[in-house]
Coordinates of C-alpha atoms in Angstrom, one line a residue:
Chain A
M166 CA -74.7 -33.1 99.7
N167 CA -72.0 -30.6 100.5
V168 CA -71.6 -27.9 97.9
L169 CA -68.7 -25.4 97.5
F170 CA -69.4 -21.8 96.2
F171 CA -66.9 -19.4 94.6
G172 CA -66.9 -15.8 93.4
I173 CA -70.2 -14.2 93.0
T174 CA -72.1 -17.4 93.9
R175 CA -70.5 -17.3 97.3
D176 CA -71.7 -13.8 97.8
I177 CA -75.2 -14.8 96.7
V178 CA -75.5 -17.7 99.1
G179 CA -73.5 -15.9 101.8
T180 CA -71.2 -18.8 102.5
S181 CA -68.5 -20.8 100.8
E182 CA -69.9 -24.2 101.7
L183 CA -73.5 -25.3 102.1
L184 CA -75.0 -28.6 103.1
I185 CA -78.0 -29.3 100.8
S186 CA -80.3 -32.0 101.9
D187 CA -83.4 -31.1 99.9
L188 CA -82.4 -33.0 96.8
V189 CA -83.4 -36.7 96.9
N190 CA -83.8 -39.6 94.4
K191 CA -80.4 -39.5 92.7
P192 CA -80.2 -35.9 91.8
T193 CA -78.2 -34.7 88.7
V194 CA -76.2 -31.6 88.0
N195 CA -79.3 -30.2 86.3
D196 CA -81.4 -30.8 89.4
L197 CA -78.9 -28.9 91.5
K198 CA -78.8 -26.0 89.1
E199 CA -82.6 -25.8 89.1
Y200 CA -82.7 -26.0 92.9
L201 CA -80.3 -23.1 93.2
K202 CA -82.2 -21.0 90.8
T203 CA -85.4 -21.6 92.7
R204 CA -83.9 -21.0 96.1
Y205 CA -81.8 -18.0 95.1
S206 CA -83.3 -15.8 92.4
E207 CA -79.9 -14.1 91.8
F208 CA -78.6 -17.3 90.1
S209 CA -81.0 -16.7 87.2
K210 CA -79.4 -13.3 86.6
L211 CA -75.9 -14.7 86.1
T212 CA -74.4 -15.0 82.6
S213 CA -74.2 -18.7 83.3
F214 CA -72.9 -21.1 85.9
A215 CA -71.4 -24.5 85.8
V216 CA -71.1 -27.3 88.2
A217 CA -67.8 -29.2 88.9
V218 CA -67.8 -32.7 90.2
N219 CA -64.6 -34.0 91.7
N220 CA -62.7 -31.1 90.1
E221 CA -64.0 -31.6 86.5
Y222 CA -66.7 -29.7 84.7
A223 CA -69.8 -31.8 84.7
K224 CA -72.6 -32.0 82.1
D225 CA -76.3 -31.5 83.2
N226 CA -77.1 -35.2 83.1
V227 CA -74.3 -36.3 85.5
P228 CA -75.6 -37.9 88.7
L229 CA -74.4 -36.5 92.0
E230 CA -73.1 -39.0 94.6
R231 CA -72.9 -38.4 98.3
N232 CA -69.1 -38.4 98.4
D233 CA -68.5 -36.3 95.4
E234 CA -66.8 -32.9 95.7
I235 CA -69.4 -30.6 94.2
A236 CA -68.6 -27.0 93.4
I237 CA -70.5 -24.1 91.7
I238 CA -68.5 -22.4 89.1
P239 CA -69.7 -18.9 88.1
P240 CA -68.3 -17.4 84.8
V241 CA -64.5 -17.5 85.1
S242 CA -62.5 -14.3 84.7
G243 CA -58.9 -15.1 85.3
G244 CA -56.0 -13.4 83.5
Chain B
M256 CA -37.2 -33.8 79.1
K257 CA -40.1 -31.5 79.0
K258 CA -40.2 -28.7 81.6
L259 CA -43.7 -27.9 83.0
N260 CA -44.3 -25.2 85.6
I261 CA -47.9 -24.9 86.7
Q262 CA -48.7 -22.9 89.8
I263 CA -51.2 -20.7 91.7
V264 CA -49.1 -18.2 93.6
D265 CA -49.4 -15.2 95.9
T266 CA -47.0 -13.1 93.8
I267 CA -45.8 -13.5 90.2
D268 CA -42.0 -13.4 89.9
T269 CA -41.2 -12.3 86.4
S270 CA -37.5 -12.3 86.9
N271 CA -36.9 -16.0 86.7
I272 CA -39.0 -16.8 83.6
Y273 CA -36.1 -17.4 81.3
A274 CA -34.7 -20.1 83.6
K275 CA -38.0 -21.8 83.7
L276 CA -38.5 -21.9 79.9
S277 CA -35.0 -22.2 78.5
H278 CA -34.3 -25.6 76.9
A279 CA -31.5 -27.1 74.9
H280 CA -33.9 -28.2 72.2
S281 CA -35.6 -24.8 71.9
G282 CA -34.8 -22.0 69.5
G283 CA -37.4 -19.6 70.9
I284 CA -39.4 -18.6 73.9
C285 CA -42.7 -16.6 73.9
V286 CA -44.1 -15.1 77.1
F287 CA -47.3 -13.3 78.0
I288 CA -47.8 -11.4 81.2
G289 CA -51.2 -10.1 82.2
T290 CA -51.2 -7.0 84.4
V291 CA -53.6 -4.8 86.3
R292 CA -54.8 -1.9 84.1
E293 CA -55.7 1.4 85.7
F294 CA -58.9 2.0 83.8
T295 CA -61.9 -0.1 82.9
N296 CA -64.4 1.7 80.7
N297 CA -63.0 5.1 81.8
E298 CA -63.5 4.1 85.5
E299 CA -60.4 4.1 87.7
V300 CA -59.6 0.7 89.1
I301 CA -58.0 0.6 92.6
A302 CA -57.2 -3.1 92.6
L303 CA -58.2 -6.5 91.3
E304 CA -58.9 -9.2 93.7
F305 CA -58.4 -12.8 92.5
E306 CA -59.7 -16.0 94.0
T307 CA -59.5 -19.6 92.8
Y308 CA -60.8 -23.1 93.3
K309 CA -57.2 -24.2 93.6
A310 CA -57.4 -28.0 93.1
M311 CA -59.5 -27.7 90.0
A312 CA -57.6 -24.7 88.6
L313 CA -54.3 -26.6 88.8
K314 CA -55.9 -29.6 87.1
E315 CA -57.3 -27.5 84.3
M316 CA -54.0 -25.7 83.8
Q317 CA -52.2 -29.0 83.6
K318 CA -54.7 -30.2 80.9
I319 CA -54.2 -27.0 78.9
A320 CA -50.4 -27.3 79.2
D321 CA -50.5 -30.9 78.1
E322 CA -52.7 -30.0 75.1
A323 CA -50.3 -27.3 74.1
V324 CA -47.2 -29.5 74.5
K325 CA -48.8 -32.2 72.3
K326 CA -50.1 -29.8 69.6
W327 CA -47.0 -27.7 69.2
N328 CA -44.3 -30.1 70.4
L329 CA -43.2 -27.7 73.2
N330 CA -40.2 -28.3 75.3
S331 CA -41.2 -26.1 78.2
V332 CA -44.4 -24.5 79.5
V333 CA -45.1 -22.0 82.3
M334 CA -48.6 -21.2 83.6
E335 CA -48.7 -19.2 86.8
H336 CA -51.7 -17.2 88.1
A337 CA -51.7 -15.0 91.2
V338 CA -54.4 -14.8 93.8
G339 CA -55.3 -12.1 96.3
A340 CA -55.4 -8.3 95.8
K341 CA -53.2 -6.9 93.0
K342 CA -52.6 -3.2 92.4
V343 CA -52.2 -1.3 89.2
E344 CA -49.2 -2.4 87.2
E345 CA -48.7 -5.6 89.2
P346 CA -48.5 -8.9 87.2
V347 CA -51.4 -11.3 87.7
V348 CA -50.7 -14.1 85.3
I349 CA -47.7 -15.3 83.3
V350 CA -47.7 -18.0 80.6
G351 CA -44.9 -19.0 78.3
A352 CA -43.9 -21.6 75.8
S353 CA -40.6 -22.7 74.4
A354 CA -40.2 -24.7 71.2
A355 CA -37.8 -25.4 68.4
H356 CA -39.1 -22.5 66.2
R357 CA -40.9 -19.2 66.8
P358 CA -44.2 -19.9 65.1
E359 CA -45.0 -22.7 67.6
C360 CA -44.0 -20.5 70.5
F361 CA -46.3 -17.6 69.5
E362 CA -49.3 -19.9 68.7
A363 CA -48.9 -21.9 71.9
C364 CA -48.5 -18.8 74.1
R365 CA -51.7 -17.4 72.8
Y366 CA -53.5 -20.7 73.3
L367 CA -52.2 -20.9 76.9
I368 CA -53.6 -17.5 77.9
D369 CA -56.8 -17.6 75.8
T370 CA -57.7 -21.1 77.1
L371 CA -56.8 -20.3 80.7
K372 CA -59.2 -17.4 80.5
E373 CA -62.0 -19.6 79.2
R374 CA -61.7 -22.6 81.4
V375 CA -59.6 -22.2 84.6
P376 CA -61.7 -21.5 87.7
I377 CA -60.3 -18.2 88.7
W378 CA -62.4 -15.1 89.4
K379 CA -61.6 -11.5 89.6
K380 CA -63.3 -8.7 91.3
E381 CA -62.7 -5.1 90.1
M382 CA -62.4 -2.7 93.0
F383 CA -63.4 0.8 92.1
K384 CA -63.6 3.8 94.5
N385 CA -67.3 3.3 95.3
K386 CA -68.1 -0.2 94.1
E387 CA -66.9 -3.8 93.6
V388 CA -67.7 -5.8 90.5
W389 CA -67.3 -9.5 89.7
V390 CA -66.0 -9.5 86.1
S391 CA -68.2 -11.4 83.6
A392 CA -70.7 -12.5 86.2
H393 CA -73.6 -10.7 84.5
P394 CA -74.6 -10.3 80.9

């Protein structure tokens, strides 16, 4: 799956877009979060981070489909 | 007809806000403008740098505007946020609401900015002389 990164998470992974092929067997939002925390220890130090699926905040149990637009949303700080 | 103005922009233009919010059915307009402050915890800020996930940000801003219109029966709403580097005193966000009476305008305006700050995927980095910090990223 293709994953977009913003803000501090882009700095952590070093790119704004990453192809992740390690997640198999119908992964969920939670699986992706755990994968990122394992692969990049800096993710565990963040206040929090959310996952957006097709431009909507997604709960942990939401399944990720191949054609979804998936994005990592670190703590927002607009305004 | 309701007037909604929702945008991500390079530069906030504060001069035309009245035209965007004025409405025949309104008796009041309330506007909030967020700006770059020179000091954070006594440290001098050189600039703020904003980035966004634009497609999602616009969608969230639209939802917030729709919620406010429904809750306070607003006639017009403006929600604009800037991206890129902004220097001290520059505007970075402008929100506004117009309604029949002023209590609705004040409440809605506060809701627009407070909820934008909670939900809309926009991020700011504080640029100090010797370091850069993503705001709210760490506890």
